[in-house]
Tab-separated table of C-alpha atoms and ligand atoms in Angstrom:
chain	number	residue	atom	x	y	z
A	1	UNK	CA	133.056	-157.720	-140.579
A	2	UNK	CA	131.296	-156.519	-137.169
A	3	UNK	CA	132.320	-156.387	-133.908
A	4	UNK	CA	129.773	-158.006	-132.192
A	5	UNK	CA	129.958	-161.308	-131.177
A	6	UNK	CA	126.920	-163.050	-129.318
A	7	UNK	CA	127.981	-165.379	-126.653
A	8	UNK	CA	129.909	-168.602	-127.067
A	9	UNK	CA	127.325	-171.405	-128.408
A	10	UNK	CA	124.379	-168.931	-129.387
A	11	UNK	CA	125.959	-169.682	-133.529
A	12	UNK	CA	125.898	-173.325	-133.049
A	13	UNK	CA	122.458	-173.369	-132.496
A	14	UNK	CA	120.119	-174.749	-135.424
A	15	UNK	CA	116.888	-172.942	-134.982
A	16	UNK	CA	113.855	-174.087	-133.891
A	17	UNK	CA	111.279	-175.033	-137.164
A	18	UNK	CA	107.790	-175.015	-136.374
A	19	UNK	CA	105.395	-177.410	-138.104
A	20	UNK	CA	104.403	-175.973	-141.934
A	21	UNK	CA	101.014	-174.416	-141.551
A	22	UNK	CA	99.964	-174.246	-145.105
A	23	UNK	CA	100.404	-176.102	-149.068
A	24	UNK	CA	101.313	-173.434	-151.503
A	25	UNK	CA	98.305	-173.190	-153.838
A	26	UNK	CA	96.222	-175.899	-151.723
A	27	UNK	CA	93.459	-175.496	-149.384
A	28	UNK	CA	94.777	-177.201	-146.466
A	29	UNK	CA	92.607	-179.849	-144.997
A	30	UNK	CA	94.137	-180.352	-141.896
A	31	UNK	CA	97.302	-179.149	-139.762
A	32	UNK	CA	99.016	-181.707	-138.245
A	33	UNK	CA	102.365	-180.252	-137.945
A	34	UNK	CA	102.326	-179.653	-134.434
A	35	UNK	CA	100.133	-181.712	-131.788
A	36	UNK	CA	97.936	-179.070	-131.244
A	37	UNK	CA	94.637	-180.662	-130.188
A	38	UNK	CA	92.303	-182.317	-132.240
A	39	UNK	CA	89.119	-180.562	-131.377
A	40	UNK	CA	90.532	-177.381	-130.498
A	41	UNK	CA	89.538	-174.427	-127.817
A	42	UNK	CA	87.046	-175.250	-125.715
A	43	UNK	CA	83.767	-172.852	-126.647
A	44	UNK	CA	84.139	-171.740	-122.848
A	45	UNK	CA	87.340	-170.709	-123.142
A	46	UNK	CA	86.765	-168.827	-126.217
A	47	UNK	CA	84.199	-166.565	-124.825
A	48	UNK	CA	86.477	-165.987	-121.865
A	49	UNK	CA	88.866	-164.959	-124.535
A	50	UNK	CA	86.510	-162.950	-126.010
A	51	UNK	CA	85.511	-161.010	-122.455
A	52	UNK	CA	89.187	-160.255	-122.095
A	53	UNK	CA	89.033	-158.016	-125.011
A	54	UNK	CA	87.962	-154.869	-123.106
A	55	UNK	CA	90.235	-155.374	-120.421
A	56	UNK	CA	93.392	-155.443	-122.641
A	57	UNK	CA	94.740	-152.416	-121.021
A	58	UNK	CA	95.408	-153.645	-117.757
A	59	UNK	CA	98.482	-155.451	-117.169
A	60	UNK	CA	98.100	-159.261	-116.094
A	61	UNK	CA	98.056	-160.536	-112.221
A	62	UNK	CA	101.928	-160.637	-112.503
A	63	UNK	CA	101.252	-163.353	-109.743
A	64	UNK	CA	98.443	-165.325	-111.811
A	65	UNK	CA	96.834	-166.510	-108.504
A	66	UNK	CA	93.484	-167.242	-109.786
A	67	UNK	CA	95.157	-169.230	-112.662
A	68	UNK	CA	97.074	-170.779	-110.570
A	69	UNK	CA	94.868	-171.851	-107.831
A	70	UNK	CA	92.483	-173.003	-110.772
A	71	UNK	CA	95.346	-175.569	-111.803
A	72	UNK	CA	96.182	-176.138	-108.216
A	73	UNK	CA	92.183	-177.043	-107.565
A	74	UNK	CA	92.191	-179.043	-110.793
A	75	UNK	CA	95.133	-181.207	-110.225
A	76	UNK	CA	94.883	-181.560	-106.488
A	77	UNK	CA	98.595	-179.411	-105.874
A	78	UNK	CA	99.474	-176.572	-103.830
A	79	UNK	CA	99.345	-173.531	-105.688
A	80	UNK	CA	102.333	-172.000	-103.811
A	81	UNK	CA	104.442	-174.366	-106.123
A	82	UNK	CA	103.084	-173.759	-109.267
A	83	UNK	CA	105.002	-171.227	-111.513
A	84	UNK	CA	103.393	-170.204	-114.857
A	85	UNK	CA	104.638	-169.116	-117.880
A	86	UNK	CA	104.661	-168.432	-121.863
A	87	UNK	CA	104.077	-171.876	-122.439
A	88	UNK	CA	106.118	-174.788	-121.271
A	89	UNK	CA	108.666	-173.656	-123.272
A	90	UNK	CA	109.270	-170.481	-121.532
A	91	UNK	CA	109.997	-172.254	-118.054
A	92	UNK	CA	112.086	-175.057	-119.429
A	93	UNK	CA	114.388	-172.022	-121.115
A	94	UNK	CA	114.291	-170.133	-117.172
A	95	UNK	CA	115.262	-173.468	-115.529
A	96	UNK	CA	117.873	-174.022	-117.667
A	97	UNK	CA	119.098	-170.598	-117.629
A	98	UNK	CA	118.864	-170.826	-113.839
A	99	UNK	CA	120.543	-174.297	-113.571
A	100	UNK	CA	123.089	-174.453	-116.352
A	101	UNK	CA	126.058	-172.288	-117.673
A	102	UNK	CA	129.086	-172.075	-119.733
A	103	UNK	CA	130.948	-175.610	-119.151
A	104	UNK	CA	128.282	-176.970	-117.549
A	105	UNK	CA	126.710	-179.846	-119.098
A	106	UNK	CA	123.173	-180.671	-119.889
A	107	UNK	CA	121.645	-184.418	-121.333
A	108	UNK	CA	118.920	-185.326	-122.704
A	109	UNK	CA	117.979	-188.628	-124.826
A	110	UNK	CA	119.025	-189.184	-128.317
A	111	UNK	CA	115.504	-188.116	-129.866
A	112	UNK	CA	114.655	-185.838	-126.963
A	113	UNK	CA	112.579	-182.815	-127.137
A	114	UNK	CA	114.950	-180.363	-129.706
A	115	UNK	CA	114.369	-177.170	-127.237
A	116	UNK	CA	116.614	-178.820	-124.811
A	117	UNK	CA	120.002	-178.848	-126.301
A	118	UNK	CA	118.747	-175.217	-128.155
A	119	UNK	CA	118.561	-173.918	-124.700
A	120	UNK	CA	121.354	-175.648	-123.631
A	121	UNK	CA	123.786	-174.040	-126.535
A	122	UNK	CA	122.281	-170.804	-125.542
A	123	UNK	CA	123.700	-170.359	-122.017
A	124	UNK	CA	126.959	-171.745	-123.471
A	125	UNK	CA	125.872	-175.081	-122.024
A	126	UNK	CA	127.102	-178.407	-123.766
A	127	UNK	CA	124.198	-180.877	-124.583
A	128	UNK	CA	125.048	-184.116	-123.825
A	129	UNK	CA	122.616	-186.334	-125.947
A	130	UNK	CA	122.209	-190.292	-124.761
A	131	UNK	CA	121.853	-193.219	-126.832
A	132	UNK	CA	118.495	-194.865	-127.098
A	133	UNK	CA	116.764	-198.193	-127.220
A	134	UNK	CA	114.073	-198.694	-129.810
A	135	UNK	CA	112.969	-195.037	-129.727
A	136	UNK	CA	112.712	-194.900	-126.236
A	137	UNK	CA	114.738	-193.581	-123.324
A	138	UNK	CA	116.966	-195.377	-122.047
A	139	UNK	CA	117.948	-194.414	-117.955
A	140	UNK	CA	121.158	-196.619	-118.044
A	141	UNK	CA	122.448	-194.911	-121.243
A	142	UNK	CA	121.561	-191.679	-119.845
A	143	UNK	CA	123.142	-192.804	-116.371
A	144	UNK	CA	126.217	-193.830	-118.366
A	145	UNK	CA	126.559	-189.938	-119.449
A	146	UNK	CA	126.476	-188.168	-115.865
A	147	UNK	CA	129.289	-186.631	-115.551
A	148	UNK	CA	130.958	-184.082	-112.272
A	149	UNK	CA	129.859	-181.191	-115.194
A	150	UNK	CA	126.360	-182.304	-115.433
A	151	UNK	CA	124.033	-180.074	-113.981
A	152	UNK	CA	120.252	-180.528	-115.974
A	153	UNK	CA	118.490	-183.532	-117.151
A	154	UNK	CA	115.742	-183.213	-119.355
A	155	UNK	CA	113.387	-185.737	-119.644
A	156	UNK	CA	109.801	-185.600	-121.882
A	157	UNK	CA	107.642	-188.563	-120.697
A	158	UNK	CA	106.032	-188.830	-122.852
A	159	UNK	CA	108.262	-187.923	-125.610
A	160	UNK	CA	107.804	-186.252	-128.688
A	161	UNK	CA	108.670	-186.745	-131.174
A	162	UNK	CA	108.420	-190.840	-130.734
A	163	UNK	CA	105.822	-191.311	-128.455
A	164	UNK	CA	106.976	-193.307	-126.296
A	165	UNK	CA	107.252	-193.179	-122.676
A	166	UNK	CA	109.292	-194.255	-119.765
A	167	UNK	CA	107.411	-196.151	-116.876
A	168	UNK	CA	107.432	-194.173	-113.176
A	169	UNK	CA	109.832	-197.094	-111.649
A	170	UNK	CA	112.574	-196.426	-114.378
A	171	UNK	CA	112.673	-192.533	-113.873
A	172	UNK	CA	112.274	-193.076	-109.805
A	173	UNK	CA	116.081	-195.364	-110.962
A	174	UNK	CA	116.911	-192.714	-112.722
A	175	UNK	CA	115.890	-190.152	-110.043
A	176	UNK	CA	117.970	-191.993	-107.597
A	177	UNK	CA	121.075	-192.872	-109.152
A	178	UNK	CA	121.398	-188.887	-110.170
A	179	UNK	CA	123.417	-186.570	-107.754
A	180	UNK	CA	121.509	-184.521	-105.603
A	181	UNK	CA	123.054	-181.153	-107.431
A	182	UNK	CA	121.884	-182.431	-111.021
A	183	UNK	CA	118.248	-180.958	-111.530
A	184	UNK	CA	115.614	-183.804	-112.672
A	185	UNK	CA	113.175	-181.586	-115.403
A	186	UNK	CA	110.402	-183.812	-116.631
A	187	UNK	CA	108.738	-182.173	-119.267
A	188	UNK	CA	104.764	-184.143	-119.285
A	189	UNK	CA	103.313	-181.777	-122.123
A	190	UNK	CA	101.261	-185.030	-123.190
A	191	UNK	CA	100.839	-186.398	-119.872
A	192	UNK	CA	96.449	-185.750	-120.098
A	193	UNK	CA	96.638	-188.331	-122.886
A	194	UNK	CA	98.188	-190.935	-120.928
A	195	UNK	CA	96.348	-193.873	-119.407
A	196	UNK	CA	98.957	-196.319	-118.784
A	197	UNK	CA	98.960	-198.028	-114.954
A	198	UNK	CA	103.096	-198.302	-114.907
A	199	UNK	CA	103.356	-194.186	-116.179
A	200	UNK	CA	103.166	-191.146	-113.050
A	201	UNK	CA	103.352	-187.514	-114.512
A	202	UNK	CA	105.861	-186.189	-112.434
A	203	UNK	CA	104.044	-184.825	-109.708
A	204	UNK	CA	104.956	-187.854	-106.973
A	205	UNK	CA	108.706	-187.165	-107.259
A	206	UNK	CA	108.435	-183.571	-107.150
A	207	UNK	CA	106.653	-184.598	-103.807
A	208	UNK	CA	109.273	-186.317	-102.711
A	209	UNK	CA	112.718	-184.623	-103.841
A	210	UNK	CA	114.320	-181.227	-103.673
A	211	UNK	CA	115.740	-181.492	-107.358
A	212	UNK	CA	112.982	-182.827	-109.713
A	213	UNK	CA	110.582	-180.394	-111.591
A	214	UNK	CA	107.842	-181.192	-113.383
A	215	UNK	CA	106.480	-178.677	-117.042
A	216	UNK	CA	103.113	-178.938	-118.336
A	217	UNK	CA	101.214	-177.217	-121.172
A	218	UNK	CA	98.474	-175.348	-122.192
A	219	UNK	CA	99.398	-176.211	-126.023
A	220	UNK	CA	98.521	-179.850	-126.073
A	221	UNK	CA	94.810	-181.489	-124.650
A	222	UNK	CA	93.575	-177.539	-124.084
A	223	UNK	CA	94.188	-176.871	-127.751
A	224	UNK	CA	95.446	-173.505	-126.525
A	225	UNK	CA	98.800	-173.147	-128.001
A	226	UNK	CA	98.743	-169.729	-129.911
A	227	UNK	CA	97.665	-168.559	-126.182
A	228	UNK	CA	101.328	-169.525	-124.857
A	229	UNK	CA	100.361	-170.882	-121.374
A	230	UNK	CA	102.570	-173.637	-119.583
A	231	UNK	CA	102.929	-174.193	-115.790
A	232	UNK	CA	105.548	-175.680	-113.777
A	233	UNK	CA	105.484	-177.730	-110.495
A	234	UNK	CA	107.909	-178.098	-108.108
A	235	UNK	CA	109.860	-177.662	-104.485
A	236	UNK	CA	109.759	-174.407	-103.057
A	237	UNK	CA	113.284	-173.691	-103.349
A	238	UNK	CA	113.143	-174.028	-107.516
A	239	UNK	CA	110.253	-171.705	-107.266
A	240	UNK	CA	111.769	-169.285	-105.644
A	241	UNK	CA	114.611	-169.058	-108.299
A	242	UNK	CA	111.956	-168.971	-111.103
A	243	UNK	CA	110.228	-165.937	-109.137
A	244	UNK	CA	113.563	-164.028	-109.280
A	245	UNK	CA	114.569	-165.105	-113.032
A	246	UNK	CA	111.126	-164.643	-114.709
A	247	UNK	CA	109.722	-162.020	-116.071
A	248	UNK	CA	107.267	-159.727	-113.804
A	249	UNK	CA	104.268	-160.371	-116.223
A	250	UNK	CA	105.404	-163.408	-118.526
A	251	UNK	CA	101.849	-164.950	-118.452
A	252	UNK	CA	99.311	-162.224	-120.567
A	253	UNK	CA	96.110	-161.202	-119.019
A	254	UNK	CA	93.650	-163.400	-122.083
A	255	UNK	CA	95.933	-166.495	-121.514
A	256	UNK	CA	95.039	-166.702	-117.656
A	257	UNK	CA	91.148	-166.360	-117.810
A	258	UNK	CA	91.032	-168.240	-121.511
A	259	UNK	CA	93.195	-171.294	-119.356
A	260	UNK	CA	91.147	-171.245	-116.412
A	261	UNK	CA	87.802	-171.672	-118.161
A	262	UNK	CA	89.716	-174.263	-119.869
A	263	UNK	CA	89.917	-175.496	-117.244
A	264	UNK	CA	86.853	-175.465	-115.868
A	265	UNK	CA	85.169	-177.390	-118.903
A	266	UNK	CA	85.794	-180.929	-118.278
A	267	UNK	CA	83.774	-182.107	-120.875
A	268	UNK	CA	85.722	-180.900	-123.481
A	269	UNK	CA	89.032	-181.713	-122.509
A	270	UNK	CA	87.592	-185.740	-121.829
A	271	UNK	CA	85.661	-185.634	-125.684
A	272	UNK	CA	89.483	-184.299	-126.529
A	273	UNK	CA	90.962	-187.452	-124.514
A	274	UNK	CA	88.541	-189.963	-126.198
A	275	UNK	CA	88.612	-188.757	-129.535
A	276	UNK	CA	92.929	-189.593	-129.030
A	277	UNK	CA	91.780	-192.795	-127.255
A	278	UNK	CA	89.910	-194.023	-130.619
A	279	UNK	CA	91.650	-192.767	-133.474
A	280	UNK	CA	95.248	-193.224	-132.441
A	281	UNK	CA	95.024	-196.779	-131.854
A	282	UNK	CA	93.000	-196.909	-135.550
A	283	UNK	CA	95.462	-194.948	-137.420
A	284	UNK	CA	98.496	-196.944	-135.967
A	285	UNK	CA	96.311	-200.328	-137.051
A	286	UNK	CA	95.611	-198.652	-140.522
A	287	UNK	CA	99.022	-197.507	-141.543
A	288	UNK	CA	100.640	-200.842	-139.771
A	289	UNK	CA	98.164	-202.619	-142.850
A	290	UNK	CA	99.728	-200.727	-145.018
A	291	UNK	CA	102.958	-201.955	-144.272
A	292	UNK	CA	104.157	-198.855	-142.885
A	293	UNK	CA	105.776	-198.753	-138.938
A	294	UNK	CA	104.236	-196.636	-136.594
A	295	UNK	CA	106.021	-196.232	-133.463
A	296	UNK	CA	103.959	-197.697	-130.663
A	297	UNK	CA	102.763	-193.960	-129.340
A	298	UNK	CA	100.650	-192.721	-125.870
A	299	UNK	CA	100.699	-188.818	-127.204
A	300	UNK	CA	98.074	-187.119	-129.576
A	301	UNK	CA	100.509	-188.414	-132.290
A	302	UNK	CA	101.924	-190.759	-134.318
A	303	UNK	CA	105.252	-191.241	-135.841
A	304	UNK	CA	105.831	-193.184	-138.729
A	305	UNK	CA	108.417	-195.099	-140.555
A	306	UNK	CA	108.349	-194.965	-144.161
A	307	UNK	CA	111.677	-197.326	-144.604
A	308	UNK	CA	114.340	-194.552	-145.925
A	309	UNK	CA	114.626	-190.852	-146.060
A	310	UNK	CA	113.787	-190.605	-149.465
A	311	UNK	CA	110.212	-192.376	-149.506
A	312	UNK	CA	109.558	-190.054	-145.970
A	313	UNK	CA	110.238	-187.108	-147.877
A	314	UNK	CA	107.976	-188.588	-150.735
A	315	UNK	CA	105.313	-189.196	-148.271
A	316	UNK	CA	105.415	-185.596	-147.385
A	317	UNK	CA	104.768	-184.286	-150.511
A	318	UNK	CA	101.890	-186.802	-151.119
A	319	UNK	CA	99.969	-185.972	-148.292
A	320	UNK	CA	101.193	-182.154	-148.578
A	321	UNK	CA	99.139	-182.813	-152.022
A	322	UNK	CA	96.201	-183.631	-150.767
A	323	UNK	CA	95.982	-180.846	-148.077
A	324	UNK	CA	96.965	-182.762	-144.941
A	325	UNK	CA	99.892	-181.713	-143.288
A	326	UNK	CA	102.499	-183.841	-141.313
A	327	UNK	CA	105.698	-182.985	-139.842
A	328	UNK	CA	109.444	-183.933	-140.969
A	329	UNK	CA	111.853	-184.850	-138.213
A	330	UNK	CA	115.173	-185.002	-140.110
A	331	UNK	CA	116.033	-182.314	-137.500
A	332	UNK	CA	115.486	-184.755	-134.661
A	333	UNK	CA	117.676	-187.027	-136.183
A	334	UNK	CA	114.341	-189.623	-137.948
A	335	UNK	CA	114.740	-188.471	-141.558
A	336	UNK	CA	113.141	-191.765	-142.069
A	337	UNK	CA	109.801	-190.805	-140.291
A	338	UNK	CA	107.105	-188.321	-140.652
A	339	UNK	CA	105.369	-187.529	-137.310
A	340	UNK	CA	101.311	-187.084	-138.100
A	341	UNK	CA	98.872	-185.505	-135.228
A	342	UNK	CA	96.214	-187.518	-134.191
A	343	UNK	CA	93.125	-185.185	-135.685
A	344	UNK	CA	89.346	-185.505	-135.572
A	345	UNK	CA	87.800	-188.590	-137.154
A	346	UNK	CA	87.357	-186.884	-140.926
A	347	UNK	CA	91.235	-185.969	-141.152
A	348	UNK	CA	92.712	-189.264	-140.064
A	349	UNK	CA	90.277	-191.512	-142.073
A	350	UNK	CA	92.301	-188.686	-144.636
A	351	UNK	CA	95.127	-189.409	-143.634
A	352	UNK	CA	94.632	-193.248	-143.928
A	353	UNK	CA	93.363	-192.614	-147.247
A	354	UNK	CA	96.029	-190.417	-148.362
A	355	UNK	CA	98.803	-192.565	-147.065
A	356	UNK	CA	97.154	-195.884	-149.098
A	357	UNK	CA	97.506	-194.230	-152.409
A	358	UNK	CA	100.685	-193.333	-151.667
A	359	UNK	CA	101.545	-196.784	-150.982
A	360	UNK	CA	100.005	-198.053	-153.963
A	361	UNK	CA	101.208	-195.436	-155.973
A	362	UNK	CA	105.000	-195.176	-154.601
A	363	UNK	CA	106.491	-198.743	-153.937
B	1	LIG	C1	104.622	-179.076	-127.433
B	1	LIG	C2	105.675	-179.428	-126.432
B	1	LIG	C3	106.059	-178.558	-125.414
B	1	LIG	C4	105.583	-177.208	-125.239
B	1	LIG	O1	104.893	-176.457	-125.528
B	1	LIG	P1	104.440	-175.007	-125.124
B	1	LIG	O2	103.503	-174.668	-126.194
B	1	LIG	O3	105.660	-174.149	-125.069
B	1	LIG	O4	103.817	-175.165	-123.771
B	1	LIG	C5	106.993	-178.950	-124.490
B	1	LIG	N1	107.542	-180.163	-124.559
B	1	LIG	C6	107.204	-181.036	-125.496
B	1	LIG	C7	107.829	-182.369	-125.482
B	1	LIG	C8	106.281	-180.687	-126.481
B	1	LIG	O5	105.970	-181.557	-127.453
């Protein structure tokens, strides 16, 4: 017996369990376990990398200007209300630390994003999770859950780990029906792979409200995740909180100069856009022939239903086999899916290939 006690909700929380990276005994083929960008780094941002090497004993700009007026210059927004930090994930853990407390409660969708109700138990937080409709979000189920104790929403448009996405008139409904104490978060991490007419990032209501903040990521199109670099956008006065709560130099010094060369090579992040633009709609054609059902998906990803938890769990192992590595979301709730990253042209014609003996193999 001990003495110590961490804070109410901190044991309820199931951790976090990041993609596999490896097959015991198999060379793997390819990763893709967590989104991470089919084509990875950029080359320019590598040698920025690289260059940061001899500068590693300075501390970062603890104010990441340049990196932040690089994003600011890139996405046409005012750099005075952009916040950066150790990946998305570190920002949507401030803003809920900043926003939410012990009896307060915080709602997300049903097969939301799993770091929101983690963060959620950990400021002793209750996370409130709403129904939804054919894998999607659904604003008048999460409507239906506001409550006087509600104090976050969490929204990722698009989500993962289904894909889908919620059109920029439903969250401006959902936007307006919330109380103006109840902060909007809307967590775009895919939002470069998007190129739907009816879908808006974020940034338009964070124009236009006080209580709407928008994440993006580093992770995802920029193929920079083991870099940890995510930004926020938002009004002044959530800014200003995240200046006080966040630590003085959260964002390291090779993360800013690797992200603004990044950045800076547009070819590289469009080849990344178009190689998602052709092989996502091929591999959802391919495994829909094979009688499998991929949800209809606008990330780098595609998840999959395999008809019962059993022949998911089979699928795993078959494709674990042949070196290719997918992702099991029993912990999102879909033990009947397996969620598969959208890779270069070689790994999904692998994956297709993979997944057809299975099929024929494993009725
Ligand atoms: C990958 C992902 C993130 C965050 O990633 P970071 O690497 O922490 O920037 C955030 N939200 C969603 C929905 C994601 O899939």
């Amino acid at each position: 017996m001990t003495a110590l006690t961490p804070r109410p909700g901190i044991m309820k929380i199931a951790p976090y369990v990041p993609g596999k990276d490896s097959v015991d005994g198999k060379e793997t083929i390819a990763k893709l376990s967590s989104n991470e960008g089919a084509l990875g780094p950029s080359p320019k941002a590598m040698a920025a990398y690289a260059k940061a090497a001899a500068e590693l004993h300075r501390y970062p700009d603890g104010n990441t200007e340049k990196l932040r007026g690089a994003i600011g210059r890139h996405y046409g927004l005012d750099p005075a209300r952009i916040v950066c930090g150790a990946g998305s994930d570190e920002l949507l853990n401030l803003l809920i630390r900043a926003y939410c407390g012990p009896g307060d409660e915080l709602l997300y969708s049903q097969f939301g994003f799993l770091m929101y109700p983690i963060n959620a138990l950990g400021v002793g937080a209750t996370p409130v999770a709403a129904p939804e409709t054919d894998y999607r979000a659904d604003v008048d189920a999460l409507l239906s859950k506001v409550t006087n104790k509600t104090r976050v929403v969490c929204l990722a448009n698009p989500n993962n780990p289904t894909g889908s996405y919620v059109t920029k008139d439903d969250v401006r409904r959902l936007h307006a029906a919330l109380p103006k104490n109840v902060l909007l978060v809307i967590d775009a991490a895919y939002a470069e792979y998007v190129s739907r007419n009816d879908y808006e990032s974020g940034v338009e209501l964070v124009d236009q409200a006080e209580n709407v903040v928008m994440t993006r990521t580093f992770s995802k199109i920029y193929g920079l995740g083991g870099l940890r670099l995510g930004w926020m956008y938002g009004p002044a006065g959530i800014v200003d909180v995240m200046s006080r709560l966040r630590q003085p130099f959260n964002v390291n010094l090779p993360a800013q100069i690797a992200g603004i060369a990044a950045l800076q090579d547009i070819a590289h992040t469009d080849a990344s856009r178009t190689n998602n633009d052709i092989w996502l709609p091929w591999l959802s054609a391919e495994l829909a022939k094979l009688g499998l059902k991929p949800l209809p998906s606008v990330g780098n990803f595609l998840t999959v239903g395999l008809g019962s938890k059993e022949r998911a769990a089979a699928a795993n192992d078959w494709m674990m086999n042949d070196g290719l590595i997918p992702r099991m979301i029993a912990g999102y709730g879909l033990p009947e899916h397996l969620r598969i990253t959208i890779g270069t042209e070689t790994e999904v014609k692998a994956v297709r290939d993979s997944l057809a003996k299975f099929v024929a193999a494993v009725k």
